[in-house]
């Protein structure tokens, strides 16, 4: 499938809507204008890809709503070249947004089929620099830590302790925290032991689950 003028037009409309809803960092909107979201969703759903809605990506998982992707990216408050860890690669869309921003992206997915699909989706679009890992995000990637940013794209009951340990001093984790519903939480690491927390509204995410599938 290609990126037709119609897809591009709808994408522009979506990004316009997002820009009116919240003052997102312009570089995020530029990235989202560039990335063909319809090529990340299941075949047959591409006509729905430019509504501000989550969509199924297989094995009971969803690609996050564009507003949520923009918000999580915004809250990450990135700087170019920084090392970030994403938990929940899914179809790879959020990964592509982080790559467009010039970040060094490490990402973990617990579903083998999604890990493979994300690899395919990203490669097809020329995004070859992300470090994709198949595994359990609760463990993080200690061999590549510390990370300046950690982004959870699944809802966790609490901030996973291993991930807090892998956060750089001065770094921030953006995590939807909660069981039924989640509160978007930004956790900053001030020093070895001090973490501060700020809440940014309610969201609904698929759960962060242990182990691999
Ligand atoms: N960022 C994704 C969103 C996918 S939804 C995208 O843009 O498509 C959240 C993802 O988190 C799902 O794919 C789910 O399988 C994954 N996930 C849940 N628990 C996980 C864990 N412990 N480790 C890694 N991935 C996990």
mmCIF file with all atom_site columns, C-alpha atoms in Angstrom, residues 61 64 72 86-89 108-110 137-138 151-157 174-178 182 204-209:
data_model
loop_
_atom_site.group_PDB
_atom_site.id
_atom_site.type_symbol
_atom_site.label_atom_id
_atom_site.label_alt_id
_atom_site.label_comp_id
_atom_site.label_asym_id
_atom_site.label_entity_id
_atom_site.label_seq_id
_atom_site.pdbx_PDB_ins_code
_atom_site.Cartn_x
_atom_site.Cartn_y
_atom_site.Cartn_z
_atom_site.occupancy
_atom_site.B_iso_or_equiv
_atom_site.pdbx_formal_charge
_atom_site.auth_seq_id
_atom_site.auth_comp_id
_atom_site.auth_asym_id
_atom_site.auth_atom_id
_atom_site.pdbx_PDB_model_num
ATOM 1  C CA . UNK A 1 61  ? -3.542 -4.881 21.387 1.00 0.00 ? 61  UNK A CA 1
ATOM 2  C CA . UNK A 1 64  ? -2.599 4.375  20.806 1.00 0.00 ? 64  UNK A CA 1
ATOM 3  C CA . UNK A 1 72  ? 3.324  11.149 25.758 1.00 0.00 ? 72  UNK A CA 1
ATOM 4  C CA . UNK A 1 86  ? 9.926  2.562  24.975 1.00 0.00 ? 86  UNK A CA 1
ATOM 5  C CA . UNK A 1 87  ? 7.994  -0.270 26.630 1.00 0.00 ? 87  UNK A CA 1
ATOM 6  C CA . UNK A 1 88  ? 5.420  -1.740 24.250 1.00 0.00 ? 88  UNK A CA 1
ATOM 7  C CA . UNK A 1 89  ? 6.601  -1.421 20.644 1.00 0.00 ? 89  UNK A CA 1
ATOM 8  C CA . UNK A 1 108 ? 10.726 -3.737 23.935 1.00 0.00 ? 108 UNK A CA 1
ATOM 9  C CA . UNK A 1 109 ? 7.682  -5.786 22.934 1.00 0.00 ? 109 UNK A CA 1
ATOM 10 C CA . UNK A 1 110 ? 6.471  -8.945 24.709 1.00 0.00 ? 110 UNK A CA 1
ATOM 11 C CA . UNK A 1 137 ? 9.568  -4.713 29.536 1.00 0.00 ? 137 UNK A CA 1
ATOM 12 C CA . UNK A 1 138 ? 9.453  -5.169 33.312 1.00 0.00 ? 138 UNK A CA 1
ATOM 13 C CA . UNK A 1 151 ? 8.030  5.784  27.844 1.00 0.00 ? 151 UNK A CA 1
ATOM 14 C CA . UNK A 1 152 ? 5.444  3.154  28.789 1.00 0.00 ? 152 UNK A CA 1
ATOM 15 C CA . UNK A 1 153 ? 2.801  2.656  26.132 1.00 0.00 ? 153 UNK A CA 1
ATOM 16 C CA . UNK A 1 154 ? 0.918  0.172  28.320 1.00 0.00 ? 154 UNK A CA 1
ATOM 17 C CA . UNK A 1 155 ? -0.702 0.747  31.704 1.00 0.00 ? 155 UNK A CA 1
ATOM 18 C CA . UNK A 1 156 ? 1.200  -0.398 34.793 1.00 0.00 ? 156 UNK A CA 1
ATOM 19 C CA . UNK A 1 157 ? -0.167 -0.694 38.346 1.00 0.00 ? 157 UNK A CA 1
ATOM 20 C CA . UNK A 1 174 ? 6.236  8.947  31.182 1.00 0.00 ? 174 UNK A CA 1
ATOM 21 C CA . UNK A 1 175 ? 3.966  6.184  32.399 1.00 0.00 ? 175 UNK A CA 1
ATOM 22 C CA . UNK A 1 176 ? 0.237  5.554  32.498 1.00 0.00 ? 176 UNK A CA 1
ATOM 23 C CA . UNK A 1 177 ? -0.164 4.329  36.075 1.00 0.00 ? 177 UNK A CA 1
ATOM 24 C CA . UNK A 1 178 ? -3.253 2.465  37.237 1.00 0.00 ? 178 UNK A CA 1
ATOM 25 C CA . UNK A 1 182 ? -4.552 5.114  34.223 1.00 0.00 ? 182 UNK A CA 1
ATOM 26 C CA . UNK A 1 204 ? -7.124 4.151  29.169 1.00 0.00 ? 204 UNK A CA 1
ATOM 27 C CA . UNK A 1 205 ? -4.322 1.818  28.064 1.00 0.00 ? 205 UNK A CA 1
ATOM 28 C CA . UNK A 1 206 ? -3.924 -1.895 27.445 1.00 0.00 ? 206 UNK A CA 1
ATOM 29 C CA . UNK A 1 207 ? -2.246 -3.434 30.506 1.00 0.00 ? 207 UNK A CA 1
ATOM 30 C CA . UNK A 1 208 ? 1.467  -4.014 30.950 1.00 0.00 ? 208 UNK A CA 1
ATOM 31 C CA . UNK A 1 209 ? 1.717  -7.783 31.390 1.00 0.00 ? 209 UNK A CA 1
#
